[in-house]
Amino acid sequence: MTDKAISPLRRRLIEDMAIRRLSPKIQLHYIRHVKRFADFLGRSATRPPPRMSIAISLWLASIGTTVPTVNVSATALRFFFKITLKRRDLAEEVVSTREPRRCKGPGPELGPYS
């Protein structure tokens, strides 16, 4: 990363990711998503609000991006809570979303009377 001053918590997150050999790109994404969540809370992510599951759901909904991006955010938070903070209770509250399946209608290859 860089030689700038890094908070002990961020350093611990980076070390946890390095130990598990996550790629530098994944590390960058995880750090970004944990930071955005803390910004959304207006405080450190180590001090969760009383209704954590609602806060997480609101944040994930506020991202307003694609389902895969929301799932990366959820995975980053799960890693942060479960591995770095050792708070399995918080990690269990983070849920991933599913992209709705699209039904394929009859295509032109079936013909008009199929």
XYZ file of N, CA, C and O in Angstrom:
456
model
N 0.841 -1.173 0.000
C 0.000 0.000 0.000
C 0.898 1.251 0.000
O 1.828 1.288 -0.740
N 0.638 2.217 0.871
C 1.439 3.434 0.902
C 2.118 3.567 2.255
O 1.844 2.813 3.182
N 2.993 4.570 2.362
C 3.700 4.800 3.620
C 2.984 5.821 4.497
O 3.521 6.248 5.508
N 1.781 6.237 4.113
C 1.023 7.196 4.912
C 0.610 6.538 6.227
O 0.588 5.314 6.356
N 0.277 7.384 7.191
C -0.177 6.870 8.479
C -1.487 6.114 8.297
O -2.418 6.604 7.677
N -1.545 4.899 8.798
C -2.718 4.046 8.671
C -3.216 3.731 10.068
O -2.417 3.428 10.964
N -4.522 3.788 10.251
C -5.075 3.490 11.565
C -4.788 2.031 11.920
O -4.655 1.181 11.035
N -4.700 1.721 13.207
C -4.433 0.340 13.625
C -5.489 -0.645 13.104
O -5.168 -1.767 12.741
N -6.739 -0.202 13.053
C -7.798 -1.078 12.577
C -7.643 -1.386 11.086
O -7.769 -2.530 10.660
N -7.337 -0.360 10.299
C -7.132 -0.576 8.864
C -5.914 -1.468 8.638
O -5.924 -2.349 7.793
N -4.869 -1.246 9.414
C -3.665 -2.077 9.301
C -3.999 -3.541 9.605
O -3.553 -4.451 8.912
N -4.827 -3.749 10.633
C -5.214 -5.111 10.993
C -6.051 -5.750 9.878
O -5.873 -6.932 9.560
N -6.946 -4.971 9.271
C -7.742 -5.463 8.145
C -6.832 -5.858 6.986
O -6.984 -6.932 6.399
N -5.870 -5.017 6.677
C -4.931 -5.301 5.586
C -4.116 -6.550 5.892
O -3.904 -7.399 5.031
N -3.662 -6.679 7.131
C -2.900 -7.872 7.523
C -3.746 -9.134 7.418
O -3.275 -10.163 6.932
N -5.008 -9.052 7.858
C -5.896 -10.214 7.762
C -6.097 -10.633 6.308
O -6.123 -11.819 5.991
N -6.222 -9.667 5.428
C -6.409 -9.982 4.010
C -5.130 -10.544 3.401
O -5.180 -11.470 2.586
N -3.981 -10.013 3.816
C -2.700 -10.498 3.288
C -2.437 -11.929 3.745
O -1.956 -12.757 2.964
N -2.764 -12.234 4.995
C -2.580 -13.588 5.519
C -3.388 -14.582 4.698
O -2.940 -15.689 4.415
N -4.575 -14.158 4.277
C -5.446 -15.039 3.500
C -5.189 -14.950 1.997
O -5.922 -15.504 1.204
N -4.142 -14.225 1.643
C -3.679 -14.086 0.263
C -4.738 -13.552 -0.697
O -4.862 -14.015 -1.836
N -5.502 -12.578 -0.218
C -6.449 -11.923 -1.117
C -5.652 -11.034 -2.063
O -4.658 -10.422 -1.667
N -6.087 -10.942 -3.283
C -5.355 -10.157 -4.272
C -5.383 -8.674 -3.895
O -6.291 -8.218 -3.192
N -4.405 -7.903 -4.366
C -4.387 -6.469 -4.065
C -5.658 -5.751 -4.515
O -6.136 -4.841 -3.838
N -6.234 -6.189 -5.627
C -7.466 -5.563 -6.127
C -8.627 -5.830 -5.166
O -9.407 -4.925 -4.859
N -8.731 -7.048 -4.680
C -9.788 -7.391 -3.715
C -9.576 -6.609 -2.423
O -10.525 -6.090 -1.841
N -8.321 -6.499 -1.982
C -8.028 -5.739 -0.768
C -8.478 -4.292 -0.925
O -9.087 -3.724 -0.013
N -8.200 -3.707 -2.066
C -8.603 -2.328 -2.337
C -10.126 -2.188 -2.255
O -10.641 -1.261 -1.623
N -10.844 -3.132 -2.867
C -12.308 -3.077 -2.844
C -12.847 -3.245 -1.422
O -13.753 -2.513 -1.017
N -12.307 -4.194 -0.668
C -12.779 -4.411 0.694
C -12.559 -3.168 1.555
O -13.444 -2.765 2.293
N -11.375 -2.583 1.452
C -11.081 -1.378 2.238
C -12.036 -0.252 1.861
O -12.578 0.445 2.720
N -12.271 -0.103 0.567
C -13.169 0.953 0.095
C -14.585 0.758 0.633
O -15.219 1.702 1.108
N -15.092 -0.473 0.593
C -16.458 -0.723 1.039
C -16.595 -0.576 2.551
O -17.608 -0.043 3.023
N -15.610 -1.009 3.314
C -15.669 -0.830 4.770
C -15.613 0.653 5.114
O -16.346 1.126 5.986
N -14.784 1.407 4.400
C -14.704 2.850 4.633
C -16.025 3.537 4.301
O -16.509 4.384 5.048
N -16.624 3.152 3.177
C -17.910 3.755 2.793
C -18.990 3.439 3.822
O -19.851 4.269 4.110
N -18.969 2.231 4.368
C -19.943 1.878 5.394
C -19.734 2.729 6.641
O -20.695 3.217 7.233
N -18.491 2.910 7.050
C -18.200 3.754 8.220
C -18.633 5.195 7.961
O -19.183 5.853 8.855
N -18.406 5.686 6.746
C -18.852 7.037 6.392
C -20.371 7.135 6.466
O -20.927 8.146 6.917
N -21.059 6.088 6.002
C -22.517 6.064 6.053
C -23.003 6.114 7.502
O -23.953 6.820 7.824
N -22.325 5.365 8.387
C -22.707 5.363 9.802
C -22.385 6.688 10.479
O -23.027 7.066 11.450
N -21.351 7.360 9.987
C -20.916 8.596 10.624
C -20.030 8.349 11.832
O -19.804 9.234 12.646
N -19.534 7.132 11.963
C -18.636 6.769 13.058
C -17.864 5.516 12.652
O -18.082 4.965 11.583
N -16.989 5.081 13.514
C -16.201 3.894 13.225
C -17.113 2.674 13.076
O -18.102 2.531 13.792
N -16.762 1.803 12.145
C -17.555 0.584 11.941
C -17.394 -0.391 13.101
O -18.121 -1.373 13.184
N -16.452 -0.129 14.015
C -16.273 -1.003 15.173
C -17.359 -0.770 16.218
O -17.573 -1.613 17.066
N -18.013 0.386 16.142
C -19.093 0.691 17.078
C -20.418 0.636 16.325
O -20.915 1.656 15.870
N -20.988 -0.533 16.208
C -22.207 -0.672 15.422
C -23.402 -0.026 16.108
O -23.456 0.048 17.338
N -24.358 0.443 15.319
C -25.578 1.011 15.912
C -26.429 -0.101 16.520
O -26.215 -1.284 16.246
N -27.411 0.267 17.353
C -28.227 -0.751 18.019
C -28.949 -1.680 17.039
O -29.065 -2.861 17.285
N -29.428 -1.150 15.935
C -30.148 -1.972 14.961
C -29.263 -2.159 13.732
O -29.509 -1.622 12.667
N -28.223 -2.950 13.913
C -27.193 -3.120 12.888
C -27.733 -3.657 11.576
O -27.364 -3.186 10.512
N -28.611 -4.651 11.622
C -29.100 -5.251 10.384
C -29.853 -4.235 9.536
O -29.739 -4.236 8.311
N -30.576 -3.339 10.172
C -31.291 -2.302 9.429
C -30.304 -1.315 8.834
O -30.442 -0.901 7.683
N -29.266 -0.955 9.590
C -28.251 -0.029 9.087
C -27.544 -0.621 7.866
O -27.305 0.074 6.870
N -27.218 -1.895 7.934
C -26.545 -2.548 6.814
C -27.464 -2.591 5.603
O -27.062 -2.267 4.487
N -28.725 -2.953 5.821
C -29.678 -3.014 4.715
C -29.879 -1.647 4.075
O -29.930 -1.530 2.850
N -29.989 -0.616 4.903
C -30.142 0.744 4.362
C -28.924 1.157 3.555
O -29.044 1.751 2.481
N -27.747 0.833 4.075
C -26.538 1.202 3.351
C -26.443 0.472 2.023
O -26.166 1.071 0.996
N -26.693 -0.831 2.027
C -26.619 -1.591 0.790
C -27.648 -1.091 -0.220
O -27.373 -1.014 -1.414
N -28.831 -0.701 0.256
C -29.846 -0.164 -0.653
C -29.447 1.209 -1.179
O -29.756 1.565 -2.317
N -28.733 1.984 -0.359
C -28.355 3.340 -0.772
C -27.234 3.355 -1.801
O -27.013 4.359 -2.464
N -26.512 2.242 -1.920
C -25.428 2.188 -2.895
C -25.986 2.388 -4.287
O -25.394 3.084 -5.103
N -27.148 1.799 -4.545
C -27.826 2.016 -5.805
C -27.081 1.510 -7.030
O -27.165 2.097 -8.088
N -26.339 0.451 -6.884
C -25.603 -0.097 -8.016
C -26.116 -1.492 -8.326
O -27.161 -1.900 -7.849
N -25.366 -2.229 -9.071
C -25.781 -3.553 -9.496
C -25.720 -4.554 -8.346
O -25.038 -4.327 -7.339
N -26.396 -5.660 -8.528
C -26.413 -6.717 -7.515
C -24.998 -7.221 -7.215
O -24.643 -7.387 -6.042
N -24.139 -7.457 -8.223
C -22.786 -7.909 -7.897
C -22.005 -6.924 -7.017
O -21.282 -7.340 -6.110
N -22.172 -5.630 -7.235
C -21.480 -4.633 -6.412
C -21.998 -4.667 -4.973
O -21.225 -4.580 -4.019
N -23.302 -4.801 -4.824
C -23.888 -4.903 -3.489
C -23.354 -6.148 -2.786
O -23.033 -6.119 -1.595
N -23.202 -7.246 -3.518
C -22.693 -8.475 -2.923
C -21.223 -8.372 -2.532
O -20.795 -8.941 -1.533
N -20.428 -7.623 -3.308
C -19.030 -7.391 -2.920
C -18.989 -6.590 -1.621
O -18.202 -6.874 -0.722
N -19.866 -5.600 -1.511
C -19.941 -4.807 -0.281
C -20.317 -5.686 0.903
O -19.723 -5.581 1.982
N -21.298 -6.552 0.705
C -21.724 -7.446 1.782
C -20.598 -8.395 2.173
O -20.364 -8.640 3.357
N -19.878 -8.907 1.188
C -18.760 -9.819 1.464
C -17.651 -9.103 2.224
O -17.062 -9.650 3.159
N -17.366 -7.863 1.835
C -16.337 -7.077 2.520
C -16.716 -6.849 3.982
O -15.882 -7.003 4.882
N -17.978 -6.492 4.223
C -18.421 -6.275 5.603
C -18.390 -7.571 6.402
O -17.996 -7.577 7.569
N -18.800 -8.675 5.776
C -18.761 -9.964 6.460
C -17.331 -10.311 6.873
O -17.084 -10.748 7.992
N -16.380 -10.097 5.968
C -14.973 -10.363 6.273
C -14.512 -9.464 7.427
O -13.872 -9.922 8.374
N -14.830 -8.199 7.338
C -14.413 -7.228 8.355
C -14.959 -7.604 9.730
O -14.221 -7.637 10.714
N -16.257 -7.910 9.806
C -16.855 -8.237 11.103
C -16.368 -9.583 11.629
O -16.018 -9.710 12.802
N -16.342 -10.588 10.758
C -16.038 -11.948 11.200
C -14.553 -12.162 11.476
O -14.179 -12.737 12.497
N -13.686 -11.700 10.580
C -12.256 -11.979 10.686
C -11.534 -10.898 11.479
O -10.827 -11.186 12.443
N -11.703 -9.650 11.073
C -10.938 -8.569 11.700
C -11.460 -8.227 13.102
O -10.679 -8.127 14.040
N -12.782 -8.060 13.230
C -13.343 -7.698 14.531
C -13.710 -8.900 15.389
O -13.990 -8.744 16.584
N -13.733 -10.090 14.776
C -14.124 -11.311 15.477
C -15.515 -11.175 16.104
O -15.754 -11.581 17.237
N -16.418 -10.602 15.314
C -17.811 -10.424 15.740
C -18.720 -11.211 14.798
O -19.297 -10.669 13.864
N -18.821 -12.494 15.026
C -19.643 -13.353 14.165
C -21.109 -12.935 14.182
O -21.817 -13.107 13.198
N -21.568 -12.402 15.318
C -22.962 -11.986 15.407
C -23.288 -10.900 14.389
O -24.350 -10.908 13.776
N -22.358 -9.968 14.186
C -22.574 -8.914 13.196
C -22.436 -9.451 11.779
O -23.166 -9.047 10.877
N -21.502 -10.372 11.580
C -21.291 -10.938 10.247
C -22.528 -11.692 9.775
O -22.839 -11.690 8.588
N -23.237 -12.327 10.690
C -24.425 -13.082 10.322
C -25.570 -12.183 9.883
O -26.479 -12.633 9.189
N -25.546 -10.914 10.272
C -26.612 -9.986 9.896
C -26.455 -9.456 8.473
O -27.384 -8.877 7.931
N -25.293 -9.642 7.906
C -25.044 -9.148 6.547
C -25.522 -10.209 5.564
O -25.065 -11.346 5.592
N -26.445 -9.822 4.707
C -26.983 -10.777 3.736
C -26.664 -10.320 2.320
O -26.603 -9.127 2.041
N -26.456 -11.277 1.465
C -26.246 -10.987 0.043
C -27.600 -10.985 -0.644
O -28.573 -11.548 -0.145
N -27.648 -10.363 -1.800
C -28.890 -10.329 -2.565
C -28.734 -11.185 -3.804
O -27.624 -11.520 -4.211
N -29.846 -11.515 -4.373
C -29.833 -12.297 -5.602
C -30.393 -11.471 -6.729
O -31.335 -10.698 -6.545
N -29.835 -11.682 -7.878
C -30.338 -11.008 -9.067
C -31.545 -11.788 -9.558
O -31.504 -13.016 -9.649
N -32.631 -11.100 -9.864
C -33.805 -11.827 -10.339
C -33.493 -12.569 -11.634
O -32.802 -12.043 -12.505
N -33.984 -13.768 -11.715
C -33.771 -14.559 -12.926
C -34.713 -14.069 -14.005
O -35.869 -13.765 -13.748
N -34.212 -14.035 -15.194
C -35.030 -13.613 -16.324
C -35.499 -14.849 -17.069
O -34.698 -15.717 -17.416
N -36.776 -14.913 -17.291
C -37.329 -16.036 -18.052
C -37.137 -15.766 -19.536
O -37.402 -14.672 -20.013
N -36.684 -16.768 -20.215
C -36.528 -16.629 -21.651
C -37.821 -17.066 -22.312
O -38.322 -18.157 -22.063
N -38.340 -16.204 -23.121
C -39.541 -16.536 -23.877
C -39.162 -17.349 -25.098
O -37.980 -17.569 -25.377
N -40.143 -17.819 -25.825
C -39.821 -18.572 -27.033
C -39.094 -17.675 -28.023
O -39.511 -16.556 -28.286
N -38.016 -18.152 -28.498
C -37.210 -17.387 -29.437
C -37.669 -17.589 -30.864
O -38.539 -18.416 -31.148
N -37.102 -16.852 -31.765
C -37.505 -16.969 -33.167
C -37.143 -18.320 -33.769
O -37.734 -18.738 -34.757
N -36.213 -19.033 -33.126
C -35.806 -20.317 -33.682
C -36.885 -21.389 -33.525
O -36.850 -22.430 -34.159
N -37.878 -21.146 -32.644
C -38.922 -22.130 -32.441
C -40.067 -21.981 -33.460
O -40.875 -22.872 -33.597
N -40.139 -20.882 -34.081
C -41.187 -20.673 -35.088
C -42.460 -20.124 -34.458
O -42.622 -20.134 -33.234
N -43.388 -19.674 -35.281
C -44.590 -19.022 -34.742
C -45.592 -19.997 -34.136
O -46.448 -19.588 -33.372
N -45.538 -21.304 -34.436
C -46.543 -22.241 -33.959
C -46.030 -23.187 -32.892
O -46.662 -24.166 -32.582
N -44.910 -22.893 -32.309
C -44.351 -23.806 -31.305
C -44.925 -23.560 -29.954
O -45.301 -22.565 -29.535
